[in-house]
PDB file of C-alpha atoms in Angstrom:
ATOM      1  CA  MET F  17      -0.107  -0.090  -0.064  1.00  0.00           C
ATOM      2  CA  THR F  18       1.491   3.740  -0.861  1.00  0.00           C
ATOM      3  CA  ASP F  19      -0.005   6.832   0.013  1.00  0.00           C
ATOM      4  CA  ALA F  20       1.128  10.294  -0.614  1.00  0.00           C
ATOM      5  CA  VAL F  21       2.740  11.830   2.433  1.00  0.00           C
ATOM      6  CA  ALA F  22       4.772  15.075   3.652  1.00  0.00           C
ATOM      7  CA  VAL F  23       6.501  14.636   6.955  1.00  0.00           C
ATOM      8  CA  ARG F  24       8.928  16.955   9.116  1.00  0.00           C
ATOM      9  CA  GLY F  25      11.770  15.423  10.872  1.00  0.00           C
ATOM     10  CA  VAL F  26      15.217  15.400  11.377  1.00  0.00           C
ATOM     11  CA  VAL F  27      17.935  13.202   9.723  1.00  0.00           C
ATOM     12  CA  ALA F  28      19.135  10.385  11.901  1.00  0.00           C
ATOM     13  CA  THR F  29      21.438   9.114  10.058  1.00  0.00           C
ATOM     14  CA  ARG F  30      24.284   9.781   7.555  1.00  0.00           C
ATOM     15  CA  PRO F  31      22.995   9.678   4.253  1.00  0.00           C
ATOM     16  CA  ARG F  32      24.459   6.993   1.792  1.00  0.00           C
ATOM     17  CA  HIS F  33      24.575   7.641  -1.681  1.00  0.00           C
ATOM     18  CA  VAL F  34      24.971   4.832  -4.384  1.00  0.00           C
ATOM     19  CA  THR F  35      25.922   5.009  -8.040  1.00  0.00           C
ATOM     20  CA  PRO F  36      25.317   1.719  -9.608  1.00  0.00           C
ATOM     21  CA  GLU F  37      27.058   0.609 -12.929  1.00  0.00           C
ATOM     22  CA  ALA F  38      23.614   0.261 -14.427  1.00  0.00           C
ATOM     23  CA  GLY F  39      20.383   2.015 -12.832  1.00  0.00           C
ATOM     24  CA  ALA F  40      19.650   5.279 -11.095  1.00  0.00           C
ATOM     25  CA  PRO F  41      21.467   6.962  -8.191  1.00  0.00           C
ATOM     26  CA  VAL F  42      20.048   6.368  -5.005  1.00  0.00           C
ATOM     27  CA  THR F  43      20.460   8.115  -1.631  1.00  0.00           C
ATOM     28  CA  ILE F  44      19.147   6.634   1.565  1.00  0.00           C
ATOM     29  CA  PHE F  45      18.733   8.086   5.047  1.00  0.00           C
ATOM     30  CA  ARG F  46      16.734   7.262   8.145  1.00  0.00           C
ATOM     31  CA  LEU F  47      14.319  10.405   9.395  1.00  0.00           C
ATOM     32  CA  VAL F  48      12.760  10.754  12.818  1.00  0.00           C
ATOM     33  CA  THR F  49       9.658  12.836  13.635  1.00  0.00           C
ATOM     34  CA  GLY F  50       8.563  14.692  17.053  1.00  0.00           C
ATOM     35  CA  HIS F  51      11.443  16.162  19.236  1.00  0.00           C
ATOM     36  CA  GLY F  52      11.558  16.368  22.771  1.00  0.00           C
ATOM     37  CA  ARG F  53      12.520  13.506  25.324  1.00  0.00           C
ATOM     38  CA  SER F  54       8.797  12.596  26.352  1.00  0.00           C
ATOM     39  CA  ALA F  55       7.222  13.025  22.668  1.00  0.00           C
ATOM     40  CA  GLU F  56       6.565   9.736  20.586  1.00  0.00           C
ATOM     41  CA  HIS F  57       8.716   9.644  17.518  1.00  0.00           C
ATOM     42  CA  ASN F  58       8.229   8.175  14.569  1.00  0.00           C
ATOM     43  CA  TRP F  59      11.111   6.633  11.987  1.00  0.00           C
ATOM     44  CA  TYR F  60      11.161   6.388   8.381  1.00  0.00           C
ATOM     45  CA  THR F  61      13.716   5.170   5.683  1.00  0.00           C
ATOM     46  CA  VAL F  62      13.756   7.990   3.037  1.00  0.00           C
ATOM     47  CA  THR F  63      14.747   7.057  -0.529  1.00  0.00           C
ATOM     48  CA  ALA F  64      15.668   9.408  -3.142  1.00  0.00           C
ATOM     49  CA  THR F  65      16.565   8.554  -6.874  1.00  0.00           C
ATOM     50  CA  HIS F  66      17.717  10.206  -9.977  1.00  0.00           C
ATOM     51  CA  GLN F  67      18.521  13.719  -9.849  1.00  0.00           C
ATOM     52  CA  LEU F  68      17.090  14.440  -6.433  1.00  0.00           C
ATOM     53  CA  ALA F  69      19.635  11.679  -4.921  1.00  0.00           C
ATOM     54  CA  VAL F  70      22.445  13.511  -6.287  1.00  0.00           C
ATOM     55  CA  SER F  71      21.166  16.736  -4.970  1.00  0.00           C
ATOM     56  CA  ALA F  72      20.225  15.002  -1.649  1.00  0.00           C
ATOM     57  CA  ALA F  73      23.948  13.707  -1.192  1.00  0.00           C
ATOM     58  CA  GLY F  74      25.375  17.242  -1.692  1.00  0.00           C
ATOM     59  CA  CYS F  75      22.837  18.964   0.520  1.00  0.00           C
ATOM     60  CA  VAL F  76      21.323  16.781   3.350  1.00  0.00           C
ATOM     61  CA  ALA F  77      23.265  15.663   6.783  1.00  0.00           C
ATOM     62  CA  ARG F  78      22.970  14.082   9.787  1.00  0.00           C
ATOM     63  CA  GLY F  79      21.112  16.794  11.948  1.00  0.00           C
ATOM     64  CA  ASP F  80      19.196  18.503   9.456  1.00  0.00           C
ATOM     65  CA  PRO F  81      15.714  19.437  10.070  1.00  0.00           C
ATOM     66  CA  LEU F  82      13.780  18.792   6.659  1.00  0.00           C
ATOM     67  CA  VAL F  83      10.658  18.351   4.955  1.00  0.00           C
ATOM     68  CA  VAL F  84      10.139  15.410   2.725  1.00  0.00           C
ATOM     69  CA  SER F  85       7.296  14.707   0.449  1.00  0.00           C
ATOM     70  CA  GLY F  86       6.568  11.198  -1.249  1.00  0.00           C
ATOM     71  CA  ARG F  87       4.982   7.931  -1.089  1.00  0.00           C
ATOM     72  CA  LEU F  88       4.567   6.253   2.056  1.00  0.00           C
ATOM     73  CA  ARG F  89       4.863   2.517   2.129  1.00  0.00           C
ATOM     74  CA  VAL F  90       4.429   0.164   5.229  1.00  0.00           C
ATOM     75  CA  ARG F  91       5.610  -3.026   5.118  1.00  0.00           C
ATOM     76  CA  ASP F  92       5.760  -5.914   7.786  1.00  0.00           C
ATOM     77  CA  TRP F  93       9.103  -7.821   7.946  1.00  0.00           C
ATOM     78  CA  GLU F  94       9.746 -11.260   9.504  1.00  0.00           C
ATOM     79  CA  GLY F  95      12.425 -12.053  11.464  1.00  0.00           C
ATOM     80  CA  GLU F  96      13.579 -12.009  15.276  1.00  0.00           C
ATOM     81  CA  PRO F  97      11.780  -9.678  16.512  1.00  0.00           C
ATOM     82  CA  GLU F  98       9.307  -9.232  13.726  1.00  0.00           C
ATOM     83  CA  GLY F  99       8.349  -5.695  12.997  1.00  0.00           C
ATOM     84  CA  VAL F 100       6.793  -2.992  10.588  1.00  0.00           C
ATOM     85  CA  THR F 101       9.087  -0.691   8.537  1.00  0.00           C
ATOM     86  CA  ALA F 102       7.821   2.473   6.876  1.00  0.00           C
ATOM     87  CA  GLU F 103       9.615   4.208   4.011  1.00  0.00           C
ATOM     88  CA  ILE F 104       9.064   7.012   1.830  1.00  0.00           C
ATOM     89  CA  GLU F 105       9.996   7.229  -1.570  1.00  0.00           C
ATOM     90  CA  ALA F 106      10.714  10.822  -1.660  1.00  0.00           C
ATOM     91  CA  ASP F 107       9.839  13.277  -4.707  1.00  0.00           C
ATOM     92  CA  ALA F 108      10.815  16.194  -2.612  1.00  0.00           C
ATOM     93  CA  ILE F 109      12.974  17.060   0.118  1.00  0.00           C
ATOM     94  CA  GLY F 110      13.999  20.722   1.398  1.00  0.00           C
ATOM     95  CA  HIS F 111      15.462  21.942   4.681  1.00  0.00           C
ATOM     96  CA  ASP F 112      12.731  22.995   7.204  1.00  0.00           C
ATOM     97  CA  LEU F 113      13.369  27.177   7.449  1.00  0.00           C
ATOM     98  CA  SER F 114      11.599  27.170  10.463  1.00  0.00           C
ATOM     99  CA  TRP F 115      14.937  25.972  11.790  1.00  0.00           C
ATOM    100  CA  GLY F 116      17.619  27.998  10.140  1.00  0.00           C
ATOM    101  CA  SER F 117      18.247  29.361   6.573  1.00  0.00           C
ATOM    102  CA  SER F 118      19.049  27.751   3.553  1.00  0.00           C
ATOM    103  CA  VAL F 119      20.734  28.955  -0.026  1.00  0.00           C
ATOM    104  CA  PHE F 120      19.572  27.404  -2.887  1.00  0.00           C
ATOM    105  CA  THR F 121      21.515  26.673  -6.313  1.00  0.00           C
ATOM    106  CA  ARG F 122      19.509  25.812  -9.577  1.00  0.00           C
ATOM    107  CA  PHE F 123      20.754  22.475 -11.169  1.00  0.00           C
ATOM    108  CA  VAL F 124      21.201  23.024 -14.861  1.00  0.00           C
ATOM    109  CA  ALA F 125      21.930  20.039 -16.757  1.00  0.00           C
ATOM    110  CA  HIS F 126      26.089  20.256 -18.528  1.00  0.00           C
ATOM    111  CA  ALA F 127      26.236  23.998 -16.950  1.00  0.00           C
ATOM    112  CA  PRO F 128      29.015  25.270 -14.575  1.00  0.00           C
ATOM    113  CA  LEU F 129      27.792  26.044 -11.227  1.00  0.00           C
ATOM    114  CA  VAL F 130      27.521  29.890 -10.522  1.00  0.00           C
ATOM    115  CA  GLU F 131      28.406  31.465  -7.111  1.00  0.00           C
ATOM    116  CA  HIS F 132      25.914  33.129  -4.982  1.00  0.00           C
ATOM    117  CA  GLU F 133      26.343  36.710  -4.076  1.00  0.00           C
ATOM    118  CA  GLU F 134      25.195  37.199  -0.909  1.00  0.00           C
ATOM    119  CA  VAL F 135      22.342  39.760  -0.219  1.00  0.00           C
ATOM    120  CA  ARG F 136      21.033  41.310   2.677  1.00  0.00           C
ATOM    121  CA  GLY F 137      18.194  43.375   3.463  1.00  0.00           C
ATOM    122  CA  ASP F 138      14.481  43.689   3.346  1.00  0.00           C
ATOM    123  CA  PRO F 139      13.045  40.506   1.120  1.00  0.00           C
ATOM    124  CA  THR F 140      10.063  42.783   0.358  1.00  0.00           C
ATOM    125  CA  ALA F 141      11.961  45.639  -1.161  1.00  0.00           C
ATOM    126  CA  ARG F 142      12.203  46.699  -5.070  1.00  0.00           C
ATOM    127  CA  GLU F 143      14.955  46.357  -6.780  1.00  0.00           C
ATOM    128  CA  PRO F 144      16.954  49.388  -8.071  1.00  0.00           C
TER     129      PRO F 144
END
């Protein structure tokens, strides 16, 4: 079963990036929701593929607050002990800006990256 979800949480593991010889690149990490010692926590395995995987590998680190949207898959697994795993196949990943700031660099295929010039001031002001 898969459902569309959006989840806020913190990256709990170092993202693992794999570029197979055949197939699309993949980045995988664990995301934990809830904060505080007494709050209930939910754990998700987040998987990003293709260009999202490449971007996530370069931008996401353990401890980062994120918003992840994608398809949720809940699966039972057997073994000792038995359990349930919740996986999100991500279609979008972004930093949660309620915890800090971020700088966006647009990806343009086959073009060199351009350095950002830091701009400070009123974001609602008109440009000169």
